[in-house]
mmCIF file of C-alpha atoms and ligand atoms in Angstrom:
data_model
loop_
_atom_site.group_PDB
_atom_site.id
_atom_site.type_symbol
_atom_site.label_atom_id
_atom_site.label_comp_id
_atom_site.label_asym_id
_atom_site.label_seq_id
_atom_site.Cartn_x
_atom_site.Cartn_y
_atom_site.Cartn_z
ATOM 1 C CA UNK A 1 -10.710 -20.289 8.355
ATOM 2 C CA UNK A 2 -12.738 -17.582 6.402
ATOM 3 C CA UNK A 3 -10.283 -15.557 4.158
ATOM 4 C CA UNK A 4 -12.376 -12.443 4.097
ATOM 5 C CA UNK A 5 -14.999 -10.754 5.972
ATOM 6 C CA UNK A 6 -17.403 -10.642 2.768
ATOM 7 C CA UNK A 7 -16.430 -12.448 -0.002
ATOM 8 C CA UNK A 8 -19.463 -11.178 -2.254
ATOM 9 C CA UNK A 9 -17.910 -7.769 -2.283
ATOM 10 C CA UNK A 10 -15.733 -7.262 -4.944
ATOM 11 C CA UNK A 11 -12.157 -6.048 -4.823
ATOM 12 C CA UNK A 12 -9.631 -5.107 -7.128
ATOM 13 C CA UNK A 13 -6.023 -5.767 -5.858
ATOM 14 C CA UNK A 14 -2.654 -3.390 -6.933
ATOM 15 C CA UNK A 15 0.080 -4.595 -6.330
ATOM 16 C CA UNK A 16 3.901 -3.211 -6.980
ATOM 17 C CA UNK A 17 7.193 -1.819 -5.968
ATOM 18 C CA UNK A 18 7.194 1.690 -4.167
ATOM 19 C CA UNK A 19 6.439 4.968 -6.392
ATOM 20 C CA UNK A 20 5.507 2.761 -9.012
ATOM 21 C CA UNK A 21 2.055 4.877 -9.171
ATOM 22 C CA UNK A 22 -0.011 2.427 -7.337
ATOM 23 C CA UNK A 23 -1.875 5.009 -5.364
ATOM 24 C CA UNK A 24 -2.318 6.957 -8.196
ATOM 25 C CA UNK A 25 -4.070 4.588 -9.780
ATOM 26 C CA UNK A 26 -5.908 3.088 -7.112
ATOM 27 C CA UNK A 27 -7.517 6.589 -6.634
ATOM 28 C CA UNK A 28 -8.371 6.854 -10.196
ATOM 29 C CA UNK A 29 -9.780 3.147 -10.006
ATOM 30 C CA UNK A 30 -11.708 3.732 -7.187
ATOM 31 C CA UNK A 31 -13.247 7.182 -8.303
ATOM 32 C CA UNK A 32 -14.155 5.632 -11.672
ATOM 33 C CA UNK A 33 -15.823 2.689 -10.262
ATOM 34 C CA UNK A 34 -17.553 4.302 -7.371
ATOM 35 C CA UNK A 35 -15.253 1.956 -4.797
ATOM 36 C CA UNK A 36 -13.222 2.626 -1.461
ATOM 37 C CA UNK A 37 -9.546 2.973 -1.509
ATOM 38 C CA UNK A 38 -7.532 0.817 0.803
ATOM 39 C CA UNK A 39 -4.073 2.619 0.806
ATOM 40 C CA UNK A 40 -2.680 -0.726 2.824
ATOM 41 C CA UNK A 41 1.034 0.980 3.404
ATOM 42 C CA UNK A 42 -0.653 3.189 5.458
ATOM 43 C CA UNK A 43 -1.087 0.687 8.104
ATOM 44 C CA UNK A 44 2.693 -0.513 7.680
ATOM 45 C CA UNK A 45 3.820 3.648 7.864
ATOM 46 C CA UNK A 46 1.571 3.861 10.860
ATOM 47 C CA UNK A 47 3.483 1.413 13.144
ATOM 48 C CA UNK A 48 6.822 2.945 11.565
ATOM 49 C CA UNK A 49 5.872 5.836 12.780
ATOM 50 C CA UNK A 50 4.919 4.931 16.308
ATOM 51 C CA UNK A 51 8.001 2.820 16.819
ATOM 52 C CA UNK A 52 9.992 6.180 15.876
ATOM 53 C CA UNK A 53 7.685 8.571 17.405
ATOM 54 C CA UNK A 54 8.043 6.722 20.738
ATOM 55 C CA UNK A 55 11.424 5.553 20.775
ATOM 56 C CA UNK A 56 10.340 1.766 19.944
ATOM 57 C CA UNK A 57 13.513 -0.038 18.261
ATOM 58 C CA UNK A 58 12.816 -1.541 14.942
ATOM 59 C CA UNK A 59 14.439 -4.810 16.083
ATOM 60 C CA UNK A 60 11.842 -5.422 18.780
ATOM 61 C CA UNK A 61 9.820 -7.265 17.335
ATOM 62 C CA UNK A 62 7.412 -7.863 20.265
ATOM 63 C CA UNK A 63 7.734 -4.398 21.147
ATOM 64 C CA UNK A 64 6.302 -3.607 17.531
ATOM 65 C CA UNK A 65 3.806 -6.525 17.732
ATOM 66 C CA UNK A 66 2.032 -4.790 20.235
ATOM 67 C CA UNK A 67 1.744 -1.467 18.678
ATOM 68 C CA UNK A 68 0.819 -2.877 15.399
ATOM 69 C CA UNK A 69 -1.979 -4.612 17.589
ATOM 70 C CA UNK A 70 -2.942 -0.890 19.585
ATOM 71 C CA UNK A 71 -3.151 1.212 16.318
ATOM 72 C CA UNK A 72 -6.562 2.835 16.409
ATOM 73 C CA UNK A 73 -6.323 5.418 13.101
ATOM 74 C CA UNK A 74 -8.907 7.518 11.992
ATOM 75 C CA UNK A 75 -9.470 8.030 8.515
ATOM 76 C CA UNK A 76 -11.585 11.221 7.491
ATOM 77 C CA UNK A 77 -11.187 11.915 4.001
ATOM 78 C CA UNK A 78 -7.522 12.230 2.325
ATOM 79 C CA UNK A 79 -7.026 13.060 6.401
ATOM 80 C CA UNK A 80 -5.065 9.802 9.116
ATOM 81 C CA UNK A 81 -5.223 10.651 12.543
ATOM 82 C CA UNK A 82 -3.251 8.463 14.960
ATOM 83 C CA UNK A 83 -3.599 9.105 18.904
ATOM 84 C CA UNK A 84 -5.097 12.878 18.340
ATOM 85 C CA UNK A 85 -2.587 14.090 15.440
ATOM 86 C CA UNK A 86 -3.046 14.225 12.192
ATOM 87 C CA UNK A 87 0.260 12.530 10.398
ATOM 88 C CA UNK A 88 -1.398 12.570 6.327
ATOM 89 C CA UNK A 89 1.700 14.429 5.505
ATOM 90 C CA UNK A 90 4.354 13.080 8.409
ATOM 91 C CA UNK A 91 3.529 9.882 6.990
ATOM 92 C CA UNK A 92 4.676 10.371 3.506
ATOM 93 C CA UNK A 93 8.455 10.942 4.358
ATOM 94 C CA UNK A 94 10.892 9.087 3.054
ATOM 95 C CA UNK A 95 12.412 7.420 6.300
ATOM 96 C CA UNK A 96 8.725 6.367 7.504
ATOM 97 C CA UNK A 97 8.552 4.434 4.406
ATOM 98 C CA UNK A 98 12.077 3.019 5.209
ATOM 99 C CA UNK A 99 10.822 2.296 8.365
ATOM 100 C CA UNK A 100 7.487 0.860 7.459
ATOM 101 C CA UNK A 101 9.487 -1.518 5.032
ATOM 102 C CA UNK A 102 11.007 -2.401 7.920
ATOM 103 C CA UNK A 103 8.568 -3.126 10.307
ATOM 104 C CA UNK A 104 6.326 -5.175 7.401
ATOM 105 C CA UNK A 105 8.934 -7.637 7.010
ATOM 106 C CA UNK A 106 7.665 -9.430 11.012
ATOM 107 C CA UNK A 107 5.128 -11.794 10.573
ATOM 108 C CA UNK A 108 3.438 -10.844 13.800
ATOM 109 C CA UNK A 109 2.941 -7.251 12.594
ATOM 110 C CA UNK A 110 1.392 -8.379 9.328
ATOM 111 C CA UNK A 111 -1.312 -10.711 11.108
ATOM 112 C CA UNK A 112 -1.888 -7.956 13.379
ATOM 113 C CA UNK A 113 -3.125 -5.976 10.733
ATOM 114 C CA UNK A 114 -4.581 -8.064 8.532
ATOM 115 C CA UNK A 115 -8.028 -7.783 10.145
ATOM 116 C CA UNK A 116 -8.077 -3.750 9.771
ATOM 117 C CA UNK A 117 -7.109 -4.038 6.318
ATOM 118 C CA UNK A 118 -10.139 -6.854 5.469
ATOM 119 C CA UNK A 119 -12.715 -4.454 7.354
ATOM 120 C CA UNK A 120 -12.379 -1.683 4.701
ATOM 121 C CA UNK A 121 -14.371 -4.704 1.998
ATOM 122 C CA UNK A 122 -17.519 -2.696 2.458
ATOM 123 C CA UNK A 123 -20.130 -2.292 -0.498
ATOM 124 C CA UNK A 124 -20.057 -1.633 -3.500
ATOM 125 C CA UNK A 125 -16.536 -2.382 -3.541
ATOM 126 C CA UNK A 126 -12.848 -1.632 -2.576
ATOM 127 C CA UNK A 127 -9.279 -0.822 -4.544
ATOM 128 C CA UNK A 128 -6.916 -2.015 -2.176
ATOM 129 C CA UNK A 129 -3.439 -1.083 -2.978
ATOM 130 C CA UNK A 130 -0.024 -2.178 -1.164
ATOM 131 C CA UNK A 131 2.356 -5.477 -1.884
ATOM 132 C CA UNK A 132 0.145 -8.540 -1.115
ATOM 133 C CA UNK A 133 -3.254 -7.603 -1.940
ATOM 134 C CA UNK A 134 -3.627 -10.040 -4.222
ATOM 135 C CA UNK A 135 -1.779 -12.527 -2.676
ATOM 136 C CA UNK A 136 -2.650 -12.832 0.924
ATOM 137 C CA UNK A 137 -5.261 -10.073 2.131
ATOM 138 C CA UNK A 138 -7.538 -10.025 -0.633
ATOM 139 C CA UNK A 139 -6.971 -13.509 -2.829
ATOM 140 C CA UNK A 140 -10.115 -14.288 -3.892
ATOM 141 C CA UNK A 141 -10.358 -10.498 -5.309
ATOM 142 C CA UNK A 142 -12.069 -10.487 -8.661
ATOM 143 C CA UNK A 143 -9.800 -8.233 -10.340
ATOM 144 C CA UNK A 144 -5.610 -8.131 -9.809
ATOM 145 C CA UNK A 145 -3.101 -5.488 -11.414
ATOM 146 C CA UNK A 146 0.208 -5.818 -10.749
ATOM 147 C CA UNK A 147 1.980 -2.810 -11.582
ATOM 148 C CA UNK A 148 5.811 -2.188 -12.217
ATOM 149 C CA UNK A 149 8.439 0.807 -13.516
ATOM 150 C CA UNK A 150 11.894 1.387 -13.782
ATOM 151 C CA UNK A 151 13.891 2.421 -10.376
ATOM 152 C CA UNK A 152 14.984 5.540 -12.211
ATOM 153 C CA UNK A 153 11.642 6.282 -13.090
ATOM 154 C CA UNK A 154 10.186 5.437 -9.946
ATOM 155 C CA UNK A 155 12.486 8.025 -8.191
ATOM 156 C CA UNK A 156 11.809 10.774 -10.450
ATOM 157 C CA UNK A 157 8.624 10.445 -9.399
ATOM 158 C CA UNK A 158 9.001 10.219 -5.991
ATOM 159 C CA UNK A 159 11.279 12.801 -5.944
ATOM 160 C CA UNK A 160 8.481 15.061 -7.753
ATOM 161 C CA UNK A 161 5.121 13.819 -4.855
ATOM 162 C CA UNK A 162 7.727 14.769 -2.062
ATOM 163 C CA UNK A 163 8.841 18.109 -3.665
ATOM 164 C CA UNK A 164 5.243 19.287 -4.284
ATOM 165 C CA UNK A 165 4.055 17.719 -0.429
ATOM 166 C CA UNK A 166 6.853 20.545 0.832
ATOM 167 C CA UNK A 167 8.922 17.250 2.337
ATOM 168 C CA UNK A 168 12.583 17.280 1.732
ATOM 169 C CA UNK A 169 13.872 14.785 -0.793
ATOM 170 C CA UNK A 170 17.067 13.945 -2.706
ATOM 171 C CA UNK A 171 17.286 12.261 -5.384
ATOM 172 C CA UNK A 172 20.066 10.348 -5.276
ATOM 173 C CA UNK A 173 18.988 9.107 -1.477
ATOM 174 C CA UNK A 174 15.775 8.420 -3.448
ATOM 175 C CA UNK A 175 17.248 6.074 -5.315
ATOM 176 C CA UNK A 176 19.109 4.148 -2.955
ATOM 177 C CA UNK A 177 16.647 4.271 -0.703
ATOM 178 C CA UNK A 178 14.012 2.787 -3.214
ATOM 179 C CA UNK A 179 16.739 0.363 -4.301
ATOM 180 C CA UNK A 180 16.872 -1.111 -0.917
ATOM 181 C CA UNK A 181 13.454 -1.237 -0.333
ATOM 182 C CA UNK A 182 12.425 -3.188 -3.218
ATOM 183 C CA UNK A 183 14.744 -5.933 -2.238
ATOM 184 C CA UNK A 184 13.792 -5.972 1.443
ATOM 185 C CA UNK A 185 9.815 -5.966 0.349
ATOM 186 C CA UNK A 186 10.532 -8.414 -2.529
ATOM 187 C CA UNK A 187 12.984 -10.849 -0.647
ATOM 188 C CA UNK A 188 11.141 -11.357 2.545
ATOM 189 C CA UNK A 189 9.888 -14.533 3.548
ATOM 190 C CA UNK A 190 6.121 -13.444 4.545
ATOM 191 C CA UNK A 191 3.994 -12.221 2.024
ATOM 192 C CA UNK A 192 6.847 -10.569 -0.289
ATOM 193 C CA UNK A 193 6.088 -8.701 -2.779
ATOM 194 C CA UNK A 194 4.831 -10.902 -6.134
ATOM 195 C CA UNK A 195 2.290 -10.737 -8.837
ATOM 196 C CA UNK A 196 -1.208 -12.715 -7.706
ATOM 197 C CA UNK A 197 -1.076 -15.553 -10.413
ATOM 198 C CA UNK A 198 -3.410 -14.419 -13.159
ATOM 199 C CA UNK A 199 -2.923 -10.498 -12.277
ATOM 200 C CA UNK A 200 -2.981 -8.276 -15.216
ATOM 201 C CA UNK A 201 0.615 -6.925 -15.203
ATOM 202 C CA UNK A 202 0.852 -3.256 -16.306
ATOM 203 C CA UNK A 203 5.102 -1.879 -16.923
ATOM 204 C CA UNK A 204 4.372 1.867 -16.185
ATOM 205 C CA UNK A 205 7.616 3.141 -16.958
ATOM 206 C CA UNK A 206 6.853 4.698 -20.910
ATOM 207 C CA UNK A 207 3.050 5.188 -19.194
ATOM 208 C CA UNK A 208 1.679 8.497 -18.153
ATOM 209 C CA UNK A 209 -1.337 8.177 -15.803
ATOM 210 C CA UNK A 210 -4.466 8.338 -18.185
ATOM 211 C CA UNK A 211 -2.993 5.894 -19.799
ATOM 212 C CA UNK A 212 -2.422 3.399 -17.531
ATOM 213 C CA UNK A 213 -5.581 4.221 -15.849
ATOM 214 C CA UNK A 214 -7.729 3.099 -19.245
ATOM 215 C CA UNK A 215 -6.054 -0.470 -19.420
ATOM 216 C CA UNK A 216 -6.704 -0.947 -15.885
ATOM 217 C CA UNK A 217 -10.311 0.336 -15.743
ATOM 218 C CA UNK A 218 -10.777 -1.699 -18.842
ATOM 219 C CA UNK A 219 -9.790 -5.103 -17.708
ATOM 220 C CA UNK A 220 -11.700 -4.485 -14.596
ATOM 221 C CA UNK A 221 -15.165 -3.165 -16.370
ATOM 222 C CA UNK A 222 -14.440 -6.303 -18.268
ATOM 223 C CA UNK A 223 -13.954 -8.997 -14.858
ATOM 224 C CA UNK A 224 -16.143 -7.137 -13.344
ATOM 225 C CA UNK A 225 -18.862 -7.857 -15.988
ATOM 226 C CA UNK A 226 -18.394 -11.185 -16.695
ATOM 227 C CA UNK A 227 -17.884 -12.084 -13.110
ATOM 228 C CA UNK A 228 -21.544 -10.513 -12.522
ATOM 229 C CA UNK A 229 -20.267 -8.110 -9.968
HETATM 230 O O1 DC B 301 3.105 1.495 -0.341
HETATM 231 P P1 DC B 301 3.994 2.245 0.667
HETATM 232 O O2 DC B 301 5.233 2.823 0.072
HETATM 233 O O3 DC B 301 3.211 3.238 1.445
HETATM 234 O O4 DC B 301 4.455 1.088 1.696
HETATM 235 C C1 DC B 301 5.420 1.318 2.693
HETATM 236 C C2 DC B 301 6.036 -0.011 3.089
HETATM 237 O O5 DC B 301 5.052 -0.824 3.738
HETATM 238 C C3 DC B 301 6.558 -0.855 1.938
HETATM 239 O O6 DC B 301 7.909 -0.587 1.637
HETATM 240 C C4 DC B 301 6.358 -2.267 2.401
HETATM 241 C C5 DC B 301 5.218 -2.186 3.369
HETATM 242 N N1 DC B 301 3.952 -2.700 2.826
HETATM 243 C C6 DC B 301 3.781 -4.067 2.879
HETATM 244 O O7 DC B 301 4.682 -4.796 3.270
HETATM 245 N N2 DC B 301 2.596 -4.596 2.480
HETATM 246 C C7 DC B 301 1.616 -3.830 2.005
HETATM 247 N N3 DC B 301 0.465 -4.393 1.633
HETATM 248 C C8 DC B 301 1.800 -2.430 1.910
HETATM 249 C C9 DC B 301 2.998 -1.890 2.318
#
């Protein structure tokens, strides 16, 4: 079986624990290198959201299966609109994320949305971000980052994206909550969270964003180059 819907397209994979600035640097990535941006939690968010939305519990597995297998989002711009509402911001709480880490951990959800996620490999190119980019959706991408920071640090910054989106936070939920997640994402037995072997790993926690922007965009001007993409 075919691994990817156009392998000649190149893609460069982050991978990484939440708020560990992966979408921040998949955006800068992308808008350097002229690519699309896969934001691959999205999809897992998406179904976390419909299960709560509609009363689905997040132990019904086939119950999830199914809606994981009926999501039909709408991207325009920055904007995601599921079944006529636009969720960009109901998305980005807290317990959605919670519950997204929740519903990712099923097999059956993941291969129902592993297609949707492969479809956005359009030309030029795509930054896909999320927790097995590099691993499973995307492994024969020509350039992988994995990317890692403290928890502390990784709340703080959370703490600071929800604050300035208007959502309520607290950071000592944060923390917890982040805690948890890492070692549900990470511990899993389908496609946890790991470096792609060979992935440039990048420790963000001493990094502001320029900076870890240049090492990335460097390595992947350089893979890119000698790759003859
Ligand atoms: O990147 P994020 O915080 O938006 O992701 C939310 C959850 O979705 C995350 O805790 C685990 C899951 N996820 C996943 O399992 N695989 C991905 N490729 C992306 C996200």
């Amino acid at each position: 079986m075919s691994f990817s819907t156009s392998p000649s397209i190149p893609v460069v994979t982050i991978d990484g624990p939440a708020a560990s600035g992966k979408g921040t640097l998949a955006a800068g990535l992308a808008a350097a290198l002229g690519f699309h941006l896969l934001d691959s939690g999205l999809f897992y968010r998406m179904v976390g959201w419909k299960a709560l939305d509609s009363g689905v519990p997040l132990s019904d597995e086939v119950a999830l299966i199914r809606l994981a297998i009926d999501l039909r989002p709408r991207f325009d711009g920055e904007a995601v609109w599921l079944d006529g509402r636009e969720l960009s911001l109901a998305l980005r709480q807290q317990e959605i994320g919670t519950a997204a880490s929740e519903v990712a951990a099923l097999q059956g959800v993941r291969t129902a949305l592993l297609h949707a996620q492969r479809m956005a490999r359009r030309v030029p190119g795509l930054v896909a971000d999320g927790r097995d980019m590099g691993t499973v959706v995307f492994p024969d991408a020509v350039c992988k980052i994995f990317i890692t920071a403290g928890i502390e640090e990784r709340a703080q910054r959370r703490h600071k994206q929800l604050i300035e989106k208007g959502l309520p936070s607290n950071i000592s939920t944060l923390l917890q909550e982040i805690g948890e997640r890492d070692v549900r994402d990470a511990g899993r037995d389908v496609a946890p969270l790991k470096a792609a072997p060979g992935a440039l790993e990048i420790d963000t926690t001493k990094l502001d964003a320029s900076m870890v922007l240049a090492q990335a965009l460097a390595y992947c001007r350089s893979r890119l180059k000698s790759t003859d993409c």
